[in-house]
Structures are given as C-alpha cells and as structure tokens.
Protein backbone atom coordinates (compact mmCIF):
# COMPACT_ATOMS: atom_id res chain seq x y z
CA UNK A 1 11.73 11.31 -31.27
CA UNK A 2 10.99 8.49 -29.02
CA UNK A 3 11.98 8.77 -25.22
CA UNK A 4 12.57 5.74 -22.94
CA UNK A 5 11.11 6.23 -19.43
CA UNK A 6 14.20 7.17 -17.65
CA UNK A 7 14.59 10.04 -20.37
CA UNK A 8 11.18 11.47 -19.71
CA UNK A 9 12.27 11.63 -16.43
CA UNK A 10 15.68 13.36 -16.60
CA UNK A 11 13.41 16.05 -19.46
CA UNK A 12 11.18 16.75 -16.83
CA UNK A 13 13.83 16.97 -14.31
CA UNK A 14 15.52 19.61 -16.71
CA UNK A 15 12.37 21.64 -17.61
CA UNK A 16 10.84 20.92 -13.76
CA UNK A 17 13.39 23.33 -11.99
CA UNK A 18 10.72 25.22 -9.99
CA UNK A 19 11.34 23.13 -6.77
CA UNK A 20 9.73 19.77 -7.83
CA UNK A 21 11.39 16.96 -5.94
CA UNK A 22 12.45 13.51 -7.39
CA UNK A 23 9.37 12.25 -5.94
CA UNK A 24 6.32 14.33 -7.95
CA UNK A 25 8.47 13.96 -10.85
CA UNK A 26 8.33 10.16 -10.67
CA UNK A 27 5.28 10.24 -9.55
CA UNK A 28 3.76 12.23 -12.45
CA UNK A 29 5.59 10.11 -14.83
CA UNK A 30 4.30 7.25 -13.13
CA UNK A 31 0.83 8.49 -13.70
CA UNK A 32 1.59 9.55 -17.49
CA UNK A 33 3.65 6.51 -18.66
CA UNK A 34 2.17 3.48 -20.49
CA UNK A 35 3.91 0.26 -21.47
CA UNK A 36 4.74 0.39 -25.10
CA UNK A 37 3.29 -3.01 -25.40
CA UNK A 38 -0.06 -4.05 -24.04
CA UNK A 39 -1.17 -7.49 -23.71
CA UNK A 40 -4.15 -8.85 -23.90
CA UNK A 41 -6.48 -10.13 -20.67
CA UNK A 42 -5.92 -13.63 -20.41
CA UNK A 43 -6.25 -16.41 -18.12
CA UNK A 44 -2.10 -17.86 -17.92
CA UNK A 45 -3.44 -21.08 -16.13
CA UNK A 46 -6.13 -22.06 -13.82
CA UNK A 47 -9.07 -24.45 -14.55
CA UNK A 48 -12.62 -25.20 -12.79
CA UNK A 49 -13.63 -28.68 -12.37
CA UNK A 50 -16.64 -30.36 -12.02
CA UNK A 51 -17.06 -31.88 -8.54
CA UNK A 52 -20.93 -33.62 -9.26
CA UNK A 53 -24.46 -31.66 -8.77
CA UNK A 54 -23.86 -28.11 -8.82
CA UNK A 55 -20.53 -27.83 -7.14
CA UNK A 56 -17.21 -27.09 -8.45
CA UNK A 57 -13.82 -26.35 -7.93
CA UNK A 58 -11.29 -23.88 -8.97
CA UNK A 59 -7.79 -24.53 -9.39
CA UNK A 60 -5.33 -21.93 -8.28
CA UNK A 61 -5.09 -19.28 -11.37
CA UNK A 62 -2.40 -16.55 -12.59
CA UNK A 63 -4.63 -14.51 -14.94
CA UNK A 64 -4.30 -10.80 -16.44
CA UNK A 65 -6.84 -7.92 -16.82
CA UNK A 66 -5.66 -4.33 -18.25
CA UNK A 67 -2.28 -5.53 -18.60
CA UNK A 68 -2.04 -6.31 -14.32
CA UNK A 69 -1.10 -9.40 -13.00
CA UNK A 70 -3.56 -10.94 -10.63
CA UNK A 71 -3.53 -14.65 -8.73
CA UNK A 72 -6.37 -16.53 -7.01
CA UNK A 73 -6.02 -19.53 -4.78
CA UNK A 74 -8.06 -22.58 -5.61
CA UNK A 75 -11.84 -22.09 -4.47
CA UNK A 76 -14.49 -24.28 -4.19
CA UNK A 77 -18.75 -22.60 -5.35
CA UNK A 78 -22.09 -24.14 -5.67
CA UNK A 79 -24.00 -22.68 -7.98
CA UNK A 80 -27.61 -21.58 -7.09
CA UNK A 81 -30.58 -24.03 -7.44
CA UNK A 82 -32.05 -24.59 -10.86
CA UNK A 83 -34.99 -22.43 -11.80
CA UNK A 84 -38.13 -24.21 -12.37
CA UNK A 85 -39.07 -23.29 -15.41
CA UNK A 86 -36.43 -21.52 -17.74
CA UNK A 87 -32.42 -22.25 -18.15
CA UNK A 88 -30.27 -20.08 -17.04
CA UNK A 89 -26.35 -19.63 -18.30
CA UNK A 90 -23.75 -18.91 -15.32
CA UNK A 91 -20.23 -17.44 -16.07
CA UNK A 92 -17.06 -18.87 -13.99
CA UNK A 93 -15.20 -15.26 -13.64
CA UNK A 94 -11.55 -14.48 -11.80
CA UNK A 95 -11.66 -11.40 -10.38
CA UNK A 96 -9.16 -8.15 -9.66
CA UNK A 97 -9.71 -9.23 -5.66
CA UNK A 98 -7.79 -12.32 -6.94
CA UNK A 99 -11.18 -14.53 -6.09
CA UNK A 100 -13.25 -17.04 -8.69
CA UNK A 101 -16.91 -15.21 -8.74
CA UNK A 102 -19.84 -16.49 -10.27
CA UNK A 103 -22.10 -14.62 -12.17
CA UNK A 104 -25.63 -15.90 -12.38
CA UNK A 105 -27.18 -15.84 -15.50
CA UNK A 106 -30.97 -14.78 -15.69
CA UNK A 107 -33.54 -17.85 -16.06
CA UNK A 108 -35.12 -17.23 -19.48
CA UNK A 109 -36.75 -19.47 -22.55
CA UNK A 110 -33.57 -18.68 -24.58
CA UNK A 111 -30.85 -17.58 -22.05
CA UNK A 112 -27.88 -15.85 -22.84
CA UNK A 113 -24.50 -15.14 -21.15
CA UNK A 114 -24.90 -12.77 -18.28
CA UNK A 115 -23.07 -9.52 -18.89
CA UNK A 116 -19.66 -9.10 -16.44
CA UNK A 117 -17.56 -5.57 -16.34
CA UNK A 118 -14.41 -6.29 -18.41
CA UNK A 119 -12.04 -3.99 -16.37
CA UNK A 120 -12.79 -6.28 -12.57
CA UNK A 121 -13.23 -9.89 -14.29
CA UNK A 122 -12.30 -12.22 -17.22
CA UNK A 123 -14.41 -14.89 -17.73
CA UNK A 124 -13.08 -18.41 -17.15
CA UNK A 125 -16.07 -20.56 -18.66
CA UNK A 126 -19.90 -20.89 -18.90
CA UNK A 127 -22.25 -23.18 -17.40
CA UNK A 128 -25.48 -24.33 -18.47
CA UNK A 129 -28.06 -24.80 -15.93
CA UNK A 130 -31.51 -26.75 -17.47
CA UNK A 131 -34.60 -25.83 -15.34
CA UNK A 132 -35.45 -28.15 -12.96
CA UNK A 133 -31.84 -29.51 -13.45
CA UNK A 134 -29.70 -30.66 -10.52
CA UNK A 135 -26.54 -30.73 -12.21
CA UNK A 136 -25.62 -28.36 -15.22
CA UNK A 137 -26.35 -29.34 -18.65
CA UNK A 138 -23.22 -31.20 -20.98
CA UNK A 139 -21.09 -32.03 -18.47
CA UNK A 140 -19.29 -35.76 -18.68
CA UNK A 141 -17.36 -37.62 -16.84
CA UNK A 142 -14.65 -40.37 -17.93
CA UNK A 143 -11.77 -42.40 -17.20
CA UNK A 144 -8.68 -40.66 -19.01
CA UNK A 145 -6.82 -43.69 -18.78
CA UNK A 146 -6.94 -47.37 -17.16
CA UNK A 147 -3.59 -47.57 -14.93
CA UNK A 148 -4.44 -51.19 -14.44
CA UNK A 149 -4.59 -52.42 -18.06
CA UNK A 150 -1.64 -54.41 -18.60
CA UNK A 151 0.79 -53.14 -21.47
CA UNK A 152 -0.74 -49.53 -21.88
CA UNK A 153 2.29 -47.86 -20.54
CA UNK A 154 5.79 -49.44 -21.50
C-alpha cells in the first residue's frame, strides 16, 4: 500500500492520539517524507564568460543540488596568478549560498580537477591555467556574426 503525504499525515494523526498537536505531526512528517521523484543536480541556466586575462564573468544562474532549488546573481572573479612552473586546473562552481566559487586547482606536472563536496556545489566548468600563463589555456574569441555584411539577414 502506497500512502500520499496527506494520508501519512491523517495515519499518524489516528495512531498519534497521545496529545501530539498538528504541528509535531507535520513536522515529523516533514522530516520523514521524501519526494517520490528525485532529480538530478543540474545547472537550469547560467553561463561564465570570458572577460580577457584571468577575469570572468558569471551570468545570473538557477541551478539544483539534492533536489533544492538555488539562484545566484551574476558575479564577476579573477582567478589567481599563474604558477611558475606547473599548470594548474580551476573549477567554476555555484554554490548552496547561491554564489559562483572558484576552486583552485593544485599546480602540478599533470594537473587534475580539484576535488569540490557534491552536497554545497555543482560544478559549472573547468579552466586551464598554463604556468607562467596570463590568460587560461584554449580559450578563443570570435565574431558570431557580422551585423554589417549586407544580405546576411533578410
């Protein structure tokens, strides 16, 4: 037998008759009832663009982590200065505070992704810093399109 949440309420309500008001009953049930359908952590929208050097900017976001909604407002970072002599990965995060964070990846000949706790942040994106670098590795820049060719757009 499956129960609906307002029938796990009105069972406890029934069995509950030792002076538990409304309140601890919805309350407990509250604390005991899960969503029959989870979704996944996502990111709904929200980008990060690349403003030049080590700065960017992040778009305002509506993301999900543990199956709670969560916005952050657009945010502009710098990333730290380039190591010397090792690469370094950073991760673009959004966090449960509703803020973009940065994670800073550790310098190393081979450098992997830094680690992040799964139930505070979802990761956005990855940047690759080169040492020495002063802007991050890969990243181009183009003209989508030419609003002053004639006939493109009819």
């Amino acid at each position: 037998m499956e129960l609906g949440k307002s029938d796990l309420k009105n069972l406890i309500r029934n069995i509950a008759r030792q002076g538990w008001s409304d309140k601890k009953i919805n309350d407990l049930v509250d604390s005991l009832w899960r969503e029959k359908f989870l979704w996944p952590d996502e990111v709904i929208y929200g980008l990060v663009t690349w403003n030049g050097g080590l700065s960017f900017t992040g778009s305002p976001a509506k993301f999900r982590i543990n199956n709670v909604h969560y916005k952050a407002p657009s945010a502009n970072f710098t990333l730290d200065a380039a190591d010397a002599t090792w690469p370094r990965i950073d991760l673009v995060t959004l966090n449960t505070d509703g803020e973009w964070e940065i994670i800073k990846g550790t310098p190393a000949e081979n450098p992997l992704k830094p680690t992040y706790n799964r139930d505070t942040n979802i990761e956005v994106t990855f940047i690759e810093v080169p040492a020495g670098a002063t802007q991050p590795a890969n990243m181009v820049e183009g003209q989508i399109y030419d609003e002053h060719t004639a006939g493109e757009w009819t």
